Coordinates of C-alpha atoms and ligand atoms in Angstrom, one line a residue:
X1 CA 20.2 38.0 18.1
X2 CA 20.8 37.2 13.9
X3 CA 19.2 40.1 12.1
X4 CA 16.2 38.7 10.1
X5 CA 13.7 40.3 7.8
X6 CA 10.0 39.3 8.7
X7 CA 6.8 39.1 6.7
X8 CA 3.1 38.8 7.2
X9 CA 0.7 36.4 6.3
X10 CA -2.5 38.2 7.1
X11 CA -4.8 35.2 7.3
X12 CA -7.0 36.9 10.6
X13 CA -6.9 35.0 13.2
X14 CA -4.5 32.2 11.6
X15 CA -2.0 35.0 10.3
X16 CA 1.3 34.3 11.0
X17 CA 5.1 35.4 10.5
X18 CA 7.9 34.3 7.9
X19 CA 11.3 35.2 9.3
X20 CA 13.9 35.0 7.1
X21 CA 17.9 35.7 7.8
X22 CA 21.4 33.9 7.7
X23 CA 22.2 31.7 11.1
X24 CA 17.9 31.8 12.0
X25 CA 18.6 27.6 13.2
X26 CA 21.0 28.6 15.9
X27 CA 19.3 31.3 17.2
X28 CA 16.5 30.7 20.1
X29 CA 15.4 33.9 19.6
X30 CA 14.3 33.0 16.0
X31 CA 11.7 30.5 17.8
X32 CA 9.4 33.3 19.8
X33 CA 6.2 31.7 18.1
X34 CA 6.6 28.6 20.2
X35 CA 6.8 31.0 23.5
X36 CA 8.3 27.8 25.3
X37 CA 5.6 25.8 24.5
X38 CA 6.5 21.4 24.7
X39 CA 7.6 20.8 21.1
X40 CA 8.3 17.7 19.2
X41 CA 10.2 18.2 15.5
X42 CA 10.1 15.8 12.3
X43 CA 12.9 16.2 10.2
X44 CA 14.8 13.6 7.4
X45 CA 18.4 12.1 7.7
X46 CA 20.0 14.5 5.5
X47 CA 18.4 17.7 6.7
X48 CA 19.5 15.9 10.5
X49 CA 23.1 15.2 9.3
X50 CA 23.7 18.6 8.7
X51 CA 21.4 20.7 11.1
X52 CA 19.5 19.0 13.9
X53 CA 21.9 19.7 16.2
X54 CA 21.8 23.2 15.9
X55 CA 17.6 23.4 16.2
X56 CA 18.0 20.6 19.4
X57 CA 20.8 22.9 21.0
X58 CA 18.8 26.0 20.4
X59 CA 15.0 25.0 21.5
X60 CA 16.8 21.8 23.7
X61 CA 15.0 19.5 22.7
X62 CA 15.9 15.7 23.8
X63 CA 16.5 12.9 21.1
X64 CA 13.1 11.5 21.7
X65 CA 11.6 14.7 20.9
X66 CA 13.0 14.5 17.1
X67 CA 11.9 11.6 14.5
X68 CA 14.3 11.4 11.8
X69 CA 13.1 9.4 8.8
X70 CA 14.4 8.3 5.5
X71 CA 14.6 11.1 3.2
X72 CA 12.3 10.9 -0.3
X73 CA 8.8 11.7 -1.4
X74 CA 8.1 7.8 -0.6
X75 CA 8.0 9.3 2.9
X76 CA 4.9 10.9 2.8
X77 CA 2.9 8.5 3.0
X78 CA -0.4 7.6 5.0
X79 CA 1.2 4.7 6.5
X80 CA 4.2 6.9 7.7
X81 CA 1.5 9.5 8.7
X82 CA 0.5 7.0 11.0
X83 CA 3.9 6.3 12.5
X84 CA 4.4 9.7 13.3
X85 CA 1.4 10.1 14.9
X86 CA 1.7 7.0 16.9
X87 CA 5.0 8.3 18.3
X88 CA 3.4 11.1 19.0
X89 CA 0.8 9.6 20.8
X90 CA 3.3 7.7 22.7
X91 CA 4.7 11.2 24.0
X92 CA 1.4 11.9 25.0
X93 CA 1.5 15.3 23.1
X94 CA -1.2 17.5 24.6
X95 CA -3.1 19.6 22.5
X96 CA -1.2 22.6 23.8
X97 CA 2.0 21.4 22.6
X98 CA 3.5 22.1 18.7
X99 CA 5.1 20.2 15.9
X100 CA 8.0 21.8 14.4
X101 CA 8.7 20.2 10.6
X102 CA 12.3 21.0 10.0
X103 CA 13.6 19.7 6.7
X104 CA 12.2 20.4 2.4
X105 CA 8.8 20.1 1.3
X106 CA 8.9 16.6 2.2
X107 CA 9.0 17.0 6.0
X108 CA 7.1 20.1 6.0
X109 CA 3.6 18.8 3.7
X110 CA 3.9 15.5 6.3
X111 CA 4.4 17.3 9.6
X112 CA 1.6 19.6 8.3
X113 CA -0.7 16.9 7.8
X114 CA 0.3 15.4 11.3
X115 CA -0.1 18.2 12.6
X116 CA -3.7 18.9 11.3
X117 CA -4.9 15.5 11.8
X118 CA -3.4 15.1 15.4
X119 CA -6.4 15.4 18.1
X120 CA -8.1 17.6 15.9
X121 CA -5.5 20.0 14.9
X122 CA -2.5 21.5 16.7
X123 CA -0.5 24.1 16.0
X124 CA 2.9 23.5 13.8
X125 CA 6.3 25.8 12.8
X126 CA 7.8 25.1 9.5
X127 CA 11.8 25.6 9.5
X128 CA 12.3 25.1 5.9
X129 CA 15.3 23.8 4.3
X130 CA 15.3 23.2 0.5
X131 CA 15.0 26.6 -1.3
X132 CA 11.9 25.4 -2.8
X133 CA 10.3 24.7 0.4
X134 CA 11.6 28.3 1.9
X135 CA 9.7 30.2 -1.4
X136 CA 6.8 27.8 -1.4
X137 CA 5.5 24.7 0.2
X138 CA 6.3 26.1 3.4
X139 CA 3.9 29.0 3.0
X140 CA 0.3 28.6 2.8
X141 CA -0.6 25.9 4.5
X142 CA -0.9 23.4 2.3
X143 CA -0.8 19.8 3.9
X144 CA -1.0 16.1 2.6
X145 CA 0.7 13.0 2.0
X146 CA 0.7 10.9 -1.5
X147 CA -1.4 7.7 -2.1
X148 CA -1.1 5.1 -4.8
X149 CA -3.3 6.7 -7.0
X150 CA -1.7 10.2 -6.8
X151 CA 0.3 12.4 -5.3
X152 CA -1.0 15.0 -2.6
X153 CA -4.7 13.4 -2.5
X154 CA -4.7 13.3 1.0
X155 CA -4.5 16.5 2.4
X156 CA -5.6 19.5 4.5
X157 CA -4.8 23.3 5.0
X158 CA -3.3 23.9 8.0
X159 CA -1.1 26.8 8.2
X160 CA 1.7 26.8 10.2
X161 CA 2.1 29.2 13.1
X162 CA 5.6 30.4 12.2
X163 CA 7.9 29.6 9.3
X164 CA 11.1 30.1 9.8
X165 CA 13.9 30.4 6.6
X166 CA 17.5 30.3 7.4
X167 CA 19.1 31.1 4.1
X168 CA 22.4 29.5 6.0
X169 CA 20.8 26.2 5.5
X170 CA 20.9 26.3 1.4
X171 CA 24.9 25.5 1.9
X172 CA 24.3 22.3 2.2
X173 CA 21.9 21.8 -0.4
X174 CA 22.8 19.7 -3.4
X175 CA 23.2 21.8 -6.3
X176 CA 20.3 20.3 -8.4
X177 CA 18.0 20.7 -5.4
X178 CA 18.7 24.4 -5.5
X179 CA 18.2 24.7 -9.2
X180 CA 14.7 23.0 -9.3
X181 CA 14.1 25.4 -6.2
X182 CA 15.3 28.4 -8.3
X183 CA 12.0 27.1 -11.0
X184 CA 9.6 28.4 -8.2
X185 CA 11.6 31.4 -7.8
X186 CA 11.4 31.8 -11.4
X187 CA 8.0 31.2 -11.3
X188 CA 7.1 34.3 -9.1
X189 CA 8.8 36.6 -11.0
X190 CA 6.3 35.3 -14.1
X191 CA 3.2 35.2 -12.9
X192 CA 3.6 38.1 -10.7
X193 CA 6.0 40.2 -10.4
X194 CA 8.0 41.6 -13.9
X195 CA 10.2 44.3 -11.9
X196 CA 11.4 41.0 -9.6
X197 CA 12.0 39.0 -13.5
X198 CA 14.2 41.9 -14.1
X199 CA 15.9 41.8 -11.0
X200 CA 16.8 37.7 -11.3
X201 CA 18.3 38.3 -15.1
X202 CA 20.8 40.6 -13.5
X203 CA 21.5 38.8 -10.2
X204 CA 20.8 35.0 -10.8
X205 CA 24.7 34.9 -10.7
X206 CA 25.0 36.3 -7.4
X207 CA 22.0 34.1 -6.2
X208 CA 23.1 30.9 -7.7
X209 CA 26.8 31.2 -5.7
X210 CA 23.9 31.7 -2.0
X211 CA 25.2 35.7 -1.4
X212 CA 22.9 35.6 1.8
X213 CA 21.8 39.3 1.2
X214 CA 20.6 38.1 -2.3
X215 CA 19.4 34.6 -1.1
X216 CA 17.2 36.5 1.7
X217 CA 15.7 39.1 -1.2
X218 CA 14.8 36.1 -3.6
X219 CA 13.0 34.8 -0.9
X220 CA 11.2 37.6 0.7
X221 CA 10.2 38.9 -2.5
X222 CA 8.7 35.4 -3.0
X223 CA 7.2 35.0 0.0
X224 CA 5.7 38.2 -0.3
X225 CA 3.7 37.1 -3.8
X226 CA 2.9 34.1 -2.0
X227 CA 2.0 35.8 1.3
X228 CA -0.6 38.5 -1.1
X229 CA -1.9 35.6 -3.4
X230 CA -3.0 32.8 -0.2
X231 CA -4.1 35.7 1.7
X232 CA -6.9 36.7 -1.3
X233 CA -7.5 32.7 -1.9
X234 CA -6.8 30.6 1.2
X235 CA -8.4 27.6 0.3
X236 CA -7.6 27.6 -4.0
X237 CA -11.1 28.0 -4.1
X238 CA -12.5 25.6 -7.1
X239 CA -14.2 28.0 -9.4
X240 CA -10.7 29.4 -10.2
X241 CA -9.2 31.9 -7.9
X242 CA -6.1 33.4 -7.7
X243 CA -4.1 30.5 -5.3
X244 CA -4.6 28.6 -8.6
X245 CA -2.1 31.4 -10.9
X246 CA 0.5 29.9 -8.4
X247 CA 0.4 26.7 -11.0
X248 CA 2.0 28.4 -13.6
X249 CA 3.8 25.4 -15.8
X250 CA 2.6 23.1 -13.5
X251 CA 0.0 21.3 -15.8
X252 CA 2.5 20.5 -18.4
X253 CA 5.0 19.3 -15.8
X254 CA 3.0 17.0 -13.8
X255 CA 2.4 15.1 -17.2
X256 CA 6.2 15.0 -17.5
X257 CA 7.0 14.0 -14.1
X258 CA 4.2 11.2 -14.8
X259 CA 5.9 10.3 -17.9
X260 CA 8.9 9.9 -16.6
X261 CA 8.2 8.2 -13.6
X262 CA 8.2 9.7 -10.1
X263 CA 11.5 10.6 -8.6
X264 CA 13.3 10.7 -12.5
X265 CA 12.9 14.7 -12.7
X266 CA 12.5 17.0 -10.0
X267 CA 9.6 18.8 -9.6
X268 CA 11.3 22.0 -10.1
X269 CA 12.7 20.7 -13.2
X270 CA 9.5 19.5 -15.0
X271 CA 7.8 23.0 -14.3
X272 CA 10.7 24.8 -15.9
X273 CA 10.4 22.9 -19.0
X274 CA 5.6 23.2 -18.1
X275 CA 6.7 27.3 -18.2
X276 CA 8.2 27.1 -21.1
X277 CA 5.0 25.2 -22.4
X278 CA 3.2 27.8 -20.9
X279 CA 4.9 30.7 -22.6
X280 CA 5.4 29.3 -26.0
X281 CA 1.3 28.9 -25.8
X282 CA 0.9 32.3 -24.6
X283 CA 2.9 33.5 -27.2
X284 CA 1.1 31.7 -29.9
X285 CA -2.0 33.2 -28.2
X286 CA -0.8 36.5 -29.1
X287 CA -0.5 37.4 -25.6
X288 CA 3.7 37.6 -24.4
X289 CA 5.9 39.2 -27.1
X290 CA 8.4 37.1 -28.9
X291 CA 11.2 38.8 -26.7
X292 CA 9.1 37.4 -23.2
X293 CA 9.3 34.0 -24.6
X294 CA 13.2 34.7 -25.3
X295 CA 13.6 35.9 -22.3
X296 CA 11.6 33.6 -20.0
X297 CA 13.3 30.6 -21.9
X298 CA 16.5 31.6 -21.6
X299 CA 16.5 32.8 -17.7
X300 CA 15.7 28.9 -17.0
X301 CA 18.2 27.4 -19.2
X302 CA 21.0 30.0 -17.1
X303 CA 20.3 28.4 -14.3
X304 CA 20.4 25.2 -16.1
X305 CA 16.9 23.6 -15.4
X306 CA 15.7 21.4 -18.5
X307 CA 13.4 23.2 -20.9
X308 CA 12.3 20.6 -23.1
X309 CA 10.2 17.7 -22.3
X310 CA 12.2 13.6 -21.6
X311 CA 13.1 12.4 -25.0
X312 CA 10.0 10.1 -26.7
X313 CA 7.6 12.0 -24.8
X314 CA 4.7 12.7 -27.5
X315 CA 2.0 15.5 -27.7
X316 CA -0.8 12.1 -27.5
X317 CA 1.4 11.2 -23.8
X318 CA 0.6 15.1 -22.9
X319 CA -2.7 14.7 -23.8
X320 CA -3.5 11.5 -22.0
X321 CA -1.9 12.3 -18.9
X322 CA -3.4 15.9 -18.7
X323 CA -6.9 14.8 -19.3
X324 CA -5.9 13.5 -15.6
X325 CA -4.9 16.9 -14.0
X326 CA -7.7 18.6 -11.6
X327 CA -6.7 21.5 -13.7
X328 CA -9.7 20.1 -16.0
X329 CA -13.2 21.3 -15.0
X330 CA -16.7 20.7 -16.6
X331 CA -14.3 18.3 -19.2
X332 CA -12.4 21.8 -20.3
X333 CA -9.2 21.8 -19.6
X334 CA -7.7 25.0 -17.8
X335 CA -4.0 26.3 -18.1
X336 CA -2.4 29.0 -16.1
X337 CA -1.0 30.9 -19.5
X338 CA 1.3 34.6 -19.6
X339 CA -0.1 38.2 -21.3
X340 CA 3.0 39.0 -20.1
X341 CA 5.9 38.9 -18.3
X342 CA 4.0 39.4 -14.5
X343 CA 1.0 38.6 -15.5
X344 CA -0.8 34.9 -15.5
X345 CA -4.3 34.2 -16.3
X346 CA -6.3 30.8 -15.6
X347 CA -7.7 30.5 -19.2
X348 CA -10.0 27.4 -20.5
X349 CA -10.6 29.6 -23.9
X350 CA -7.1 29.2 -25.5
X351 CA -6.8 27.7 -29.1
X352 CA -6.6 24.4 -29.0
X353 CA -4.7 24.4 -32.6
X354 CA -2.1 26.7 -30.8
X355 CA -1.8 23.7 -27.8
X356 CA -1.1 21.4 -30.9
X357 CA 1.5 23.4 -32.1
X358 CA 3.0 23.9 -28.7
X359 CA 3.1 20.8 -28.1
X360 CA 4.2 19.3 -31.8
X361 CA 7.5 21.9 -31.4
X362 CA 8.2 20.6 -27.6
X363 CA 7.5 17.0 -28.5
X364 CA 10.1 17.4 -31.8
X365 CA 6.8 17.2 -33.8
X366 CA 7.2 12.9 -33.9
X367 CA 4.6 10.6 -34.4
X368 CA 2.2 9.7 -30.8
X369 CA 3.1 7.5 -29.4
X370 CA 1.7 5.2 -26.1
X371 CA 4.6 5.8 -23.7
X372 CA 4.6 4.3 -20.3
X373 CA 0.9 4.4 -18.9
X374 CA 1.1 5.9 -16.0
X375 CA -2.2 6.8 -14.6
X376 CA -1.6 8.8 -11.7
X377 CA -3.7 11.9 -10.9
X378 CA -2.1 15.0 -9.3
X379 CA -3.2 17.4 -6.4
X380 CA -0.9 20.2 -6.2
Ligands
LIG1 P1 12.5 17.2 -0.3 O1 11.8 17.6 0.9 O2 12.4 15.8 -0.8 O3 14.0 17.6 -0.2 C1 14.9 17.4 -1.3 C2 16.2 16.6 -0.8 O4 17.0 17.6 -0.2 C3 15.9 15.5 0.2 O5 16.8 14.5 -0.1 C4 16.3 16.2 1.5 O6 16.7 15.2 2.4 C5 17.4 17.1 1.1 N1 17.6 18.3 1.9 C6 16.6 19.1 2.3 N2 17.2 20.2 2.9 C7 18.5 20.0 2.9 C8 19.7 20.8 3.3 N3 19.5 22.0 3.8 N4 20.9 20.2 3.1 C9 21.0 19.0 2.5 N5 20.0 18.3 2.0 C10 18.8 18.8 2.2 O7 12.0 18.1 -1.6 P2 11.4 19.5 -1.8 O8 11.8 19.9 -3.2 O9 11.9 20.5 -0.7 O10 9.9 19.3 -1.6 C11 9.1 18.6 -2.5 C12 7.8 18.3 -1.9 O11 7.1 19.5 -1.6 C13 6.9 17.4 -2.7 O12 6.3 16.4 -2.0 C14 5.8 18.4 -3.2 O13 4.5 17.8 -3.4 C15 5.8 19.4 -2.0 N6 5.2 20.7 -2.3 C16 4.3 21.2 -1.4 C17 3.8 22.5 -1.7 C18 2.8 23.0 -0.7 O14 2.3 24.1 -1.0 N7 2.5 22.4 0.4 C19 4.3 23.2 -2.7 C20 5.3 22.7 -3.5 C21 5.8 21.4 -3.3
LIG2 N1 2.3 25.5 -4.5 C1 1.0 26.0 -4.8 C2 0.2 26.5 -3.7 O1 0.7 26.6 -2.6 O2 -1.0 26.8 -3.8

């Protein structure tokens, strides 16, 4: 049996376990949650390309028990919803039986969804394979697929049963894939967790060239934020509660990702350069010193995510596109901002001359300008 290390999600009667270990895939010990149970598993070419055979070997599972689609956020989709739920009416799936999602956010939000919607909900296992699935989407239970007006604004919680990170899986990861990831992981240790900030500056070397001891750490220590925060705030509940400090620079990059254009920069990247949005505000607020903004700033640009906005993006694109964001309530709009390194705040009282200034420096202080109008709302 692989050695793994295992965490709680202490959700009562939907709490569940996040195992986490080198070789986890192979292993049919790693899948005790399913107990034997029938199982049917969504994953995406590339994630199949390079691991279905060892999930198939391990729970055997026939070809017809795995759908492989096209890889891309295109994917999840409520017409491809529907396909997978078709097929899996075509198994006639009873409600006994469980849905593994084996692939990156992707695979995991639309097996979720699936898996919620499916003869009123059954149960699902996420085997997460992008890093930033294995720190976040995975965890949660967070559920949806995209439609034309926006992304994630048809959704569900649903938490999984089991999720189940093999930090061996990362080695095949393309190397901007694990970057963006690495923005999440960033993103803990700034919202949350300042000794864990600490402990990236001095090991993101180690991390970046996937030591498993150091991969499994990032993500347990991730998990574990994540685990703590969904367990106070299942649900993101809409007055404001803590699930919604896991948005840290997530305002600012949804309006760059909108900018830009779906698919241009990677979700990951676009909330590096939204946290070091969020920080210069915060430091403007009088809230992080100058040396957190150094240091927050230059932790992202060593693992080389982007921390300025596209070029020709203007503060007047920012505020157009943000006036869009669900972040907005009562017509105030609400950013998740820094008093310091580990500590993030949902504020609606910041100083809106200290946004313009943020925003001016970011934008290279040019003149507004229109940009492309892309009106597309957000659900994160
Ligand atoms: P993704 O699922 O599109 O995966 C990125 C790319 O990596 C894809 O091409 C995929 O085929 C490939 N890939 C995945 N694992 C691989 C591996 N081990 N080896 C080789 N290639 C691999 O992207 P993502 O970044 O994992 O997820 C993004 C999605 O997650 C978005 O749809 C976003 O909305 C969602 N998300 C959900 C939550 C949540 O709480 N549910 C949180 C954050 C993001
Ligand atoms: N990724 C944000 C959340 O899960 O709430």
């Amino acid at each position: 049996m692989t050695t793994s290390r295992i965490l709680n999600v202490e959700l009562g009667t939907r709490s569940y376990q996040i195992r986490i270990g080198s070789g986890l895939l192979a292993d049919a010990a790693s899948y005790q949650a399913l107990r034997g149970r029938r199982a049917m598993l969504l994953t995406d070419r590339h994630v199949a390309d390079h691991h279905l055979a060892a999930v198939q070997t391990a729970l055997r599972l026939a070809d017809e028990q795995c759908l492989i689609l096209e890889p891309g956020e295109s994917e999840k989709s409520w017409d491809q919803a529907g396909r997978v739920l078709d097929w899996m009416l075509s198994a006639r799936l009873g409600r006994d039986a469980a849905l593994i999602a084996l692939g990156g956010g992707v695979i995991g939000d639309l097996a979720g969804f699936c898996a919620a919607v499916y003869q009123r909900g059954i149960d699902f296992v996420q085997i997460p394979t992008t890093l930033l699935a294995q720190v976040d989407s995975s965890v949660g239970g967070k559920t949806a697929v995209n439609h034309e007006r926006g992304k994630n604004l048809i959704g569900a919680f649903h938490q999984p049963i089991a999720v189940i990170a093999d930090t061996q899986a990362l080695s095949t990861l393309p190397p901007r894939e694990l970057r963006a990831g690495l923005a999440e992981v960033i993103k803990y240790g700034l919202l949350a967790d300042p000794i864990m900030f600490g402990w990236l500056e001095k090991n993101l070397d180690r991390i970046l060239a996937l030591e498993p001891q150091f991969v499994a750490e990032t993500i347990e220590r991730c998990c574990a934020i994540k685990a703590r925060i969904v367990g106070l705030d299942e649900r993101e509940s809409v007055s404001g509660g803590p699930r919604a400090l896991l948005n840290l620079g997530h305002t600012f990059g949804h309006a760059i990702e909108t900018f830009s254009g779906y698919g241009e920069w990677l979700h990951g990247e676009a909330v590096a350069t939204g946290m070091c949005m969020a920080a210069d505000l915060s430091h403007r607020m009088g809230w992080i010193k100058a040396i957190e903004l150094d240091r927050a700033t230059r932790l992202l640009g060593r693992v080389g995510l982007p921390t300025l906005p596209p070029e020709g993006m203007q503060p007047a694109d920012f505020h157009r596109i943000m006036g869009l964001d669900k972040k907005v309530k009562g017509g105030k709009l609400r950013l998740v901002l820094l008093r310091s390194i580990g500590e993030a705040v949902l504020s609606a009282d910041f100083d809106e001359a200290a946004l313009e200034a943020t925003l001016d420096k970011f934008c290279g202080a040019g003149p507004g300008g229109a940009g492309p109008a892309h009106a597309f709302a957000v659900s994160v």
